[in-house]
Coordinates of C-alpha atoms in Angstrom, one line a residue:
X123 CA 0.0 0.0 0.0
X124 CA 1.3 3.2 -0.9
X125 CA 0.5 7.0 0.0
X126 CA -1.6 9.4 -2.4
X127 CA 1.2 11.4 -3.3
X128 CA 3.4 8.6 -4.2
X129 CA 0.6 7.3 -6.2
X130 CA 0.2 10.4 -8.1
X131 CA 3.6 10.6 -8.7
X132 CA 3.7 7.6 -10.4
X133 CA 0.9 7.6 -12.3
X134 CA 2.0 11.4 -13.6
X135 CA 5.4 10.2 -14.6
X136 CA 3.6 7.7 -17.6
X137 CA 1.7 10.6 -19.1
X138 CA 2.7 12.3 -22.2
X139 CA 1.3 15.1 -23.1
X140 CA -1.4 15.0 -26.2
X141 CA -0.4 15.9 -29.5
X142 CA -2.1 19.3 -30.7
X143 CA -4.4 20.2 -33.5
X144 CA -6.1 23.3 -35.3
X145 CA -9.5 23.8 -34.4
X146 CA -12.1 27.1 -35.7
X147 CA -12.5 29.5 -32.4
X148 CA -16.0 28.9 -32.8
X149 CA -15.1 24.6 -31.7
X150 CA -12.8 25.6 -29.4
X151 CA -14.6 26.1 -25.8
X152 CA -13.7 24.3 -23.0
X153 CA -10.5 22.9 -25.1
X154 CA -7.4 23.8 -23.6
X155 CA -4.6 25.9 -25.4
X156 CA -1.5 24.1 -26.9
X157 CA 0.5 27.6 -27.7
X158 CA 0.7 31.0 -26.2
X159 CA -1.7 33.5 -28.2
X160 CA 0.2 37.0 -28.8
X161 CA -1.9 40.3 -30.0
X162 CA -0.3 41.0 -33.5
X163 CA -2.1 44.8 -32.8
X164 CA -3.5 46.7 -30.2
X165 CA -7.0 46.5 -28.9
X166 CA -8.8 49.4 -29.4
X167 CA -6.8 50.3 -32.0
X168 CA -7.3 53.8 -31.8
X169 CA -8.7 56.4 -28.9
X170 CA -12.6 55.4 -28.9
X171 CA -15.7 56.8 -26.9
X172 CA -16.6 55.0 -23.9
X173 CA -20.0 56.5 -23.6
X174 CA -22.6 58.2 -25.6
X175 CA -22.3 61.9 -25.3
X176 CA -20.4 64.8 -27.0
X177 CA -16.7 64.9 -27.7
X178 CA -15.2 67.8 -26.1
X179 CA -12.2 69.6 -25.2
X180 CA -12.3 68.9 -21.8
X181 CA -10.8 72.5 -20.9
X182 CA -13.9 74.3 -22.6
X183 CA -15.6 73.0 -19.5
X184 CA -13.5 74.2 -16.4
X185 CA -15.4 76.5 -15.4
X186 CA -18.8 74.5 -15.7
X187 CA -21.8 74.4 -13.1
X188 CA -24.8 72.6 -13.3
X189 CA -26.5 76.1 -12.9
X190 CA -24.2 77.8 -15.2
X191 CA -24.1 75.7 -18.4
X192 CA -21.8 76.0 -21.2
X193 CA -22.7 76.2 -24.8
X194 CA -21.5 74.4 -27.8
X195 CA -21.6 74.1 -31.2
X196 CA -22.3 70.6 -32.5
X197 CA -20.4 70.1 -36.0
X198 CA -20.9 66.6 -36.2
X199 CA -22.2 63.4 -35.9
X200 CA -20.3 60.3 -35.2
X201 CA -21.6 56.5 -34.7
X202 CA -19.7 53.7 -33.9
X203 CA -17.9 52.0 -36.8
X204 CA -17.5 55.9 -38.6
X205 CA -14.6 58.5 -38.7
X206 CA -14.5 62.4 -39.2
X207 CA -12.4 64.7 -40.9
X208 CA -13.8 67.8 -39.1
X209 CA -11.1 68.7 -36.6
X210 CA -12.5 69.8 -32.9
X211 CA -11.6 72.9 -31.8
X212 CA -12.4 75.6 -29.1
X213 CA -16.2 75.9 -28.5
X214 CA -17.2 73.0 -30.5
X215 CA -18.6 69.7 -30.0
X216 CA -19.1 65.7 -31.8
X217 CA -22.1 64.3 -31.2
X218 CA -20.5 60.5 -30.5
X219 CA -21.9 57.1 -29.7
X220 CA -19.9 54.6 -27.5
X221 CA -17.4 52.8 -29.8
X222 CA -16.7 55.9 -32.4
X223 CA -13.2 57.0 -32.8
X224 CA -12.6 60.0 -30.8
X225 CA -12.4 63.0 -33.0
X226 CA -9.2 65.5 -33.8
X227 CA -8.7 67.6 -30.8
X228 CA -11.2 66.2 -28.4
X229 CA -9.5 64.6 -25.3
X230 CA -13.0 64.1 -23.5
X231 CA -16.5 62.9 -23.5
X232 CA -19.4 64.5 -22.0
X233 CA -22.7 61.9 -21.0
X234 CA -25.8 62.4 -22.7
X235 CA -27.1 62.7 -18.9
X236 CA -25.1 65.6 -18.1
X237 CA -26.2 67.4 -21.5
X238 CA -29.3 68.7 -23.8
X239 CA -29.6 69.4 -27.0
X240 CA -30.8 72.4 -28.6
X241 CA -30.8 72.2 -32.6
X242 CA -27.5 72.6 -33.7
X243 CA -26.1 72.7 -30.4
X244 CA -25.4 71.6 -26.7
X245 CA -25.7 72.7 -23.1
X246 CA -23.2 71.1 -21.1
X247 CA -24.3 70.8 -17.2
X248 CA -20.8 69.1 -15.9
X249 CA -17.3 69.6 -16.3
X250 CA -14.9 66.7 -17.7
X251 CA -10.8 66.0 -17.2
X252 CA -8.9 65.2 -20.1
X253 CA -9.6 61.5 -20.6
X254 CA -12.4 61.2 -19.3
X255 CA -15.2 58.5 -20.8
X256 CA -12.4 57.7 -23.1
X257 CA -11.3 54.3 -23.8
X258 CA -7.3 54.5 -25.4
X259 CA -5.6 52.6 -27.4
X260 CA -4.2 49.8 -26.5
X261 CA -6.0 50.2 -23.2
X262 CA -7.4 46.4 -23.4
X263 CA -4.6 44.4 -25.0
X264 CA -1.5 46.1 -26.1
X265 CA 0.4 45.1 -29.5
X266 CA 2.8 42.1 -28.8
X267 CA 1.1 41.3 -25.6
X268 CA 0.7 37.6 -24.4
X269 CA -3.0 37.0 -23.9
X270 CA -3.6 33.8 -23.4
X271 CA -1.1 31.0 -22.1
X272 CA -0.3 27.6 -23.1
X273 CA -2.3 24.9 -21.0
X274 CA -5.4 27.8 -20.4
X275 CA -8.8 26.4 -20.5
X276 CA -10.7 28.0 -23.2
X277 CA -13.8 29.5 -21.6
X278 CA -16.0 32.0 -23.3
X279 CA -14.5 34.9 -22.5
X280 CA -11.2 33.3 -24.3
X281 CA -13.4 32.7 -27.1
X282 CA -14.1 36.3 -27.6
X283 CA -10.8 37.3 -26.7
X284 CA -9.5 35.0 -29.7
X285 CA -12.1 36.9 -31.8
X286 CA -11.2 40.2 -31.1
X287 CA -6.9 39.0 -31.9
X288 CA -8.7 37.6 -35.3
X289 CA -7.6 34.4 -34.9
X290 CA -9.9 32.5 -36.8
X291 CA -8.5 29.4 -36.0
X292 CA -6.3 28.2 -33.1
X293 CA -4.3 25.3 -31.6
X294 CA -5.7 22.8 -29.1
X295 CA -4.5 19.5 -27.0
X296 CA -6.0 16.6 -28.8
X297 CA -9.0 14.7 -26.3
X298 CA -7.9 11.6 -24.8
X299 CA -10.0 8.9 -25.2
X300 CA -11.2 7.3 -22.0
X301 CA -12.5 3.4 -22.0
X302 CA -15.3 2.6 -19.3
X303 CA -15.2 -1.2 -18.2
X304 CA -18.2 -2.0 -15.5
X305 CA -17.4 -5.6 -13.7
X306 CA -19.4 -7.9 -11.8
X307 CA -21.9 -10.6 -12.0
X308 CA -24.5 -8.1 -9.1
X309 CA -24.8 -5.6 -11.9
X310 CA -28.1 -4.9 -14.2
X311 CA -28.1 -2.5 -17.4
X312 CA -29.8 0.4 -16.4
X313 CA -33.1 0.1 -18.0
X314 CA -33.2 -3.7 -17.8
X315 CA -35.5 -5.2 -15.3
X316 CA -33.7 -5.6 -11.6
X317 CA -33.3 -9.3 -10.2
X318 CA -32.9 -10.3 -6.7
X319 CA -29.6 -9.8 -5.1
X320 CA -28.4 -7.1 -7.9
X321 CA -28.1 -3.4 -8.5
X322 CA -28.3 -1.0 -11.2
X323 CA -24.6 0.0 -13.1
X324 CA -23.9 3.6 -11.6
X325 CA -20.7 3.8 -11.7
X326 CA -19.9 3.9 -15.0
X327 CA -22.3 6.6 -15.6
X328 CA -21.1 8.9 -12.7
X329 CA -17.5 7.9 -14.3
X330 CA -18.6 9.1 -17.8
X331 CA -19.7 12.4 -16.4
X332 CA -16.6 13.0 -15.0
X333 CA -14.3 12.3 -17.9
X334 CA -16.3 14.9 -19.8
X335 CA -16.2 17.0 -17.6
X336 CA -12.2 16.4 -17.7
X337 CA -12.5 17.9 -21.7
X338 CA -11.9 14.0 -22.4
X339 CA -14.1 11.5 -24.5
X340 CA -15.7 8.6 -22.9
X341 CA -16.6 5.6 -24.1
X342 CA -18.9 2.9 -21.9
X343 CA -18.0 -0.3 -22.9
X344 CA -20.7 -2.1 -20.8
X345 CA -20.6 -4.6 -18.6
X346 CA -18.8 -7.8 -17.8
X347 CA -19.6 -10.4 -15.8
X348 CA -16.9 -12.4 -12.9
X349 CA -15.2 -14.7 -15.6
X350 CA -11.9 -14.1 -16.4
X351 CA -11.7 -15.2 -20.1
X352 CA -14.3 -12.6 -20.9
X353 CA -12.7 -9.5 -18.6
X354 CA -9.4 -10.1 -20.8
X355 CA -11.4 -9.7 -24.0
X356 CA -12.8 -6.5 -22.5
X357 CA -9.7 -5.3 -21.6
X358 CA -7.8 -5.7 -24.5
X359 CA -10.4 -3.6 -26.4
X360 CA -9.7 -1.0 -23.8
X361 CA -6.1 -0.9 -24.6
X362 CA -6.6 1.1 -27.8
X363 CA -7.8 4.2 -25.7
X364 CA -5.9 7.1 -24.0
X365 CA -6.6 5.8 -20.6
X366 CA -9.1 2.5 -19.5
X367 CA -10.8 2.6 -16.4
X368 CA -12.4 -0.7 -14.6
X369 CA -14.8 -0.3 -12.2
X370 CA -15.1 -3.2 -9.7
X371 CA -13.5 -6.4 -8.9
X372 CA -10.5 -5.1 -7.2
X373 CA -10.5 -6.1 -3.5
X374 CA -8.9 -8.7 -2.4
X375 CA -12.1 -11.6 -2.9
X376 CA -12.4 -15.0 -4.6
X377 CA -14.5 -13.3 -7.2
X378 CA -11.9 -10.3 -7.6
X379 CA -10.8 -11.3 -11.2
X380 CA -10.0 -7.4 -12.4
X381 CA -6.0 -7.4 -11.2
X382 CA -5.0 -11.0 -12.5
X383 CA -7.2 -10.9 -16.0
X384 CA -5.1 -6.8 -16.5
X385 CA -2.2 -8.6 -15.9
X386 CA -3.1 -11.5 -18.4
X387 CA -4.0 -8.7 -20.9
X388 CA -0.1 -7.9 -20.9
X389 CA -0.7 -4.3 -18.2
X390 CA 2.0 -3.9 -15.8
X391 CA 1.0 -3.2 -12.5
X392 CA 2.5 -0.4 -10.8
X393 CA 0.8 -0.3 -7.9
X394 CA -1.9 -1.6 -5.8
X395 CA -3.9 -0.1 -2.8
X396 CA -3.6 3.8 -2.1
X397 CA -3.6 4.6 1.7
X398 CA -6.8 6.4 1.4
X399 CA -10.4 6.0 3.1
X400 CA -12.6 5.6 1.0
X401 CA -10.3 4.0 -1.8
X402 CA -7.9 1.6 -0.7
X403 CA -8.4 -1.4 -3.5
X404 CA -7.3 0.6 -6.2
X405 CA -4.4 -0.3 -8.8
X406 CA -2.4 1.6 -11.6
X407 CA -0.8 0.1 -14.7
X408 CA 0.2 0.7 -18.4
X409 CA 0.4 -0.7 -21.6
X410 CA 2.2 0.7 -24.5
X411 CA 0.6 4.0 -24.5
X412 CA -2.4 3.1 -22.2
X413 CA -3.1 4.2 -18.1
X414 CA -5.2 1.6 -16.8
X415 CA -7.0 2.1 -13.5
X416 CA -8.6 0.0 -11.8
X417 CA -11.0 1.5 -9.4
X418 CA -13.3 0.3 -6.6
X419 CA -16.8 -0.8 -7.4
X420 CA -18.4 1.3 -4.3
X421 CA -19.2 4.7 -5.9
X422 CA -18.4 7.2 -3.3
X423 CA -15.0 4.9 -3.7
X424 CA -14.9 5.2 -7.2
X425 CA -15.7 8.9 -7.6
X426 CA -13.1 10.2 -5.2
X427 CA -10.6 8.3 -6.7
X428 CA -10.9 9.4 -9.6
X429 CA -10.8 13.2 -8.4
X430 CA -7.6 12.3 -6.3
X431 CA -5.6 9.9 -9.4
X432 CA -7.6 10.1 -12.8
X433 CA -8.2 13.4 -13.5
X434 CA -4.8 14.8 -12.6
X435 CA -3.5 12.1 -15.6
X436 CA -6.1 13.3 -17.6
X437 CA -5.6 17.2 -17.2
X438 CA -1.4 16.2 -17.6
X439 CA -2.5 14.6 -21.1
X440 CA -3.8 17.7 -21.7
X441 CA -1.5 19.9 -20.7
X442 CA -3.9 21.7 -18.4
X443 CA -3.0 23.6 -15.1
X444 CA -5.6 21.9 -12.2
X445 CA -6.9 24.5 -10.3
X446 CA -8.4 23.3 -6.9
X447 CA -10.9 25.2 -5.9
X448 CA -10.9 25.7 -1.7
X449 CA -13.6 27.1 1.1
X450 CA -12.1 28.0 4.3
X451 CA -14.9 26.9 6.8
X452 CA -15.6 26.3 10.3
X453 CA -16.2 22.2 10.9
X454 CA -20.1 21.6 12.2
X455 CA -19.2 18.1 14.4
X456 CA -16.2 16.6 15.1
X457 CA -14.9 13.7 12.7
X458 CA -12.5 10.7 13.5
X459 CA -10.2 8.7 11.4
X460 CA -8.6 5.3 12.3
X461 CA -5.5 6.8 11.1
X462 CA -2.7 5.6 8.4
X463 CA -5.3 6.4 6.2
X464 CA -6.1 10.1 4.6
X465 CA -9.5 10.8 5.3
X466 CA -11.5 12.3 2.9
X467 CA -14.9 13.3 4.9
X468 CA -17.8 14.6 2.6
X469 CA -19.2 17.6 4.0
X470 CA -22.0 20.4 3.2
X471 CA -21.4 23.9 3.2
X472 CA -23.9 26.6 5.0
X473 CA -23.4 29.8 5.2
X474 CA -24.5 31.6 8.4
X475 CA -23.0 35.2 9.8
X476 CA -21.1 35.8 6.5
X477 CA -19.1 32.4 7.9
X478 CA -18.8 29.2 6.3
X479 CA -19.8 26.0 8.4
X480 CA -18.7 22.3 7.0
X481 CA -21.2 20.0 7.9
X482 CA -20.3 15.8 7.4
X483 CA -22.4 13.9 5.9
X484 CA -24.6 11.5 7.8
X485 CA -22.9 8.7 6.2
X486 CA -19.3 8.5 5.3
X487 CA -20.0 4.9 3.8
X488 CA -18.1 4.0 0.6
X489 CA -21.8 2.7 -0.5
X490 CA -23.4 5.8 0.0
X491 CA -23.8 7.4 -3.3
X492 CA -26.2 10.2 -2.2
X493 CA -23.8 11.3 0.3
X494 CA -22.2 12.6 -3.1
X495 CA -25.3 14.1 -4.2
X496 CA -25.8 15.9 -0.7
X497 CA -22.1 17.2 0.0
X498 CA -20.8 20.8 -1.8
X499 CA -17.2 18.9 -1.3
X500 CA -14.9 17.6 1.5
X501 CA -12.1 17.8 4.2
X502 CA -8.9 15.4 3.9
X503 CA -7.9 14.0 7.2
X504 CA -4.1 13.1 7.1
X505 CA -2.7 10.3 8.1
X506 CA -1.2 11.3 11.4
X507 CA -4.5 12.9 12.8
X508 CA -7.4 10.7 14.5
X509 CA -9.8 13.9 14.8
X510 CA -10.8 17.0 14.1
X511 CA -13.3 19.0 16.7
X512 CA -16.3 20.6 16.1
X513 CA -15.2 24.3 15.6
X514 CA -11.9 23.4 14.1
X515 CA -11.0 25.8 10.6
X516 CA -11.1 23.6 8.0
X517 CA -10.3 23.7 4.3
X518 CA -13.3 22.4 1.6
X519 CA -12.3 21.1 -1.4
X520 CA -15.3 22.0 -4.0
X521 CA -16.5 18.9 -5.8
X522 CA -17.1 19.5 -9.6

């Protein structure tokens, strides 16, 4: 039995990093970045109006009150997308829209609000500094700039960002391909009528969920019964995907055929058993250019593990930066751990006097799927602790 990190370590050390391909901008959400993305000009690329109003120069309006107004001519009307030749000078104004380059000789915009509009001209009720409602150039991304990183998650905003550089296309990390093998003669096919003595095939639902939400590509490849002869077939059609996870079948049991029909498949085993409650019967191993995984068949088991080993492989694969997301919280009831395990305790978050308070679930049972359902995330006991108090500051880790 080996600890988490040690685990991880291993497992990270046998990924390589996907190969990249060009994609259009507008396939390209939540696909993460294989290059840094430069600004080949500047964004705006020229001194725009932030508002609608009048283009002014702001020192015809020093002496401005909003019971003394001033008085300008209005030579001009400029929408967005438009230019002027007339060139602004003293006691003149440019009727502008937010968006339109700023005229010659304006260095300010006046609201609408704080104006009204008298034919061919303007009463101006406030005074503006130079600058003022005026968006620069350059003033959201500057020529040469780097923009977006390598390894970035493309979200919308990095969508539009692309957009606005022009980039019509751009380069992403290949999907790994992620095989889904359910074991074990208790499970049914969901939608299949449900016998005595069996259960319904969660896990490789909940397992599916999670590799998409990885940016990965899943593939359930149903579900297979205790015999060995059959789980090697199974397995070896796994082998021809990025990664092949096996739910089930990997305790130590006389029905436990997942480990020895892997190895009969040609995987080498690189470990077995993570010191981790819930999660102990788990194993790692690879073949040619294939992470196996075997996982537990309990679900709360099975989910956790792969948060803690799976996705880190698959977010290496794809050259993507994990970002746990933490809530510093104050712990409801006190929790106990038998020690030389980590802990992970699933817990609820409620918020009361602008505090957070982590609340464990009523079961911490491997078995208890709607533990998962109920909790916002969970605490990780180490290995040296045997409890944590009620009151004690605690860190959540969000689930997905």
């Amino acid at each position: 039995m080996i600890h988490l990190e040690e685990a991880l370590q291993i497992i990270l050390s046998e990924v390589k990093t996907l190969e990249a391909e060009k994609v259009e901008i507008s396939s390209s959400l939540e696909r993460v970045l294989a290059e840094d993305v430069y600004a080949d000009f500047d964004i705006p690329g020229f001194d725009r109006s932030a508002m609608d109003g009048y283009a002014v120069m702001a020192g015809d309006t020093s002496s401005v009150r909003s019971d003394r107004p001033l008085i300008l001519e209005v030579i001009a009307d400029l929408p967005a997308g438009y230019q002027t030749k007339k060139i602004l000078r003293e006691g003149k104004a440019v009727r502008i829209m937010t968006g339109a380059p700023l005229p010659q000789g304006a260095d300010a915009v006046v609201m609408v609000e704080d104006t009204k509009e008298e034919e061919d001209r303007v009463r101006i009720f406030r005074k503006v500094k130079p600058g003022e409602n005026v968006s620069f150039t350059g003033e959201d991304v500057k020529k040469g700039e780097l923009v977006l990183k390598e390894g970035s998650l493309i979200r919308p905003a990095e969508v539009g960002m692309l957009a606005a550089l022009g980039k019509e296309k751009v380069m992403v990390r290949k999907k790994p391909t992620v095989a889904i093998i359910s074991t074990g003669d208790e499970l049914t096919k969901v939608g299949d009528r449900l016998q005595e003595s069996q259960i319904y095939d969660s896990n490789s639902f909940a397992l599916f969920s999670q590799v998409m939400k990885c940016g990965a590509v899943p593939q359930r490849l149903g579900i297979v019964p205790d015999k060995k002869e059959e789980l090697i077939l199974k397995i070896q059609e796994g082998l021809s995907f990025s990664v092949l996870l096996l739910s089930g079948g990997v305790s130590v049991g006389a029905y436990d055929l997942v480990k020895e029909a892997t190895e009969e498949a040609g995987v080498k085993i690189l470990f077995w058993k993570v010191a981790v409650r819930p999660g102990k019967p788990t194993f790692f191993g690879i073949r040619d250019h294939t992470l196996i995984f075997g996982l537990p068949g309990y679900p709360v088991s099975s989910m956790l593990n792969f948060e803690n080993l799976v996705k880190p492989a698959i977010y290496a694969m794809l050259g993507r930066k994990e970002r746990r997301i933490q809530v510093e919280a104050y712990l409801q009831s006190s929790v106990r751990s038998k020690g030389r395990r980590r802990n992970f305790i699933r817990v609820k978050l409620v918020r009361e006097r602008g505090e957070y308070r982590a609340v464990p679930a009523p079961s911490q049972k491997s078995g208890v799927l709607k533990s998962m359902v109920w909790a916002d995330g969970f605490i990780v006991v180490p290995e040296e602790i045997e409890e944590i108090k009620k009151g004690e500051k605690v860190q959540v880790q969000l689930l997905d």
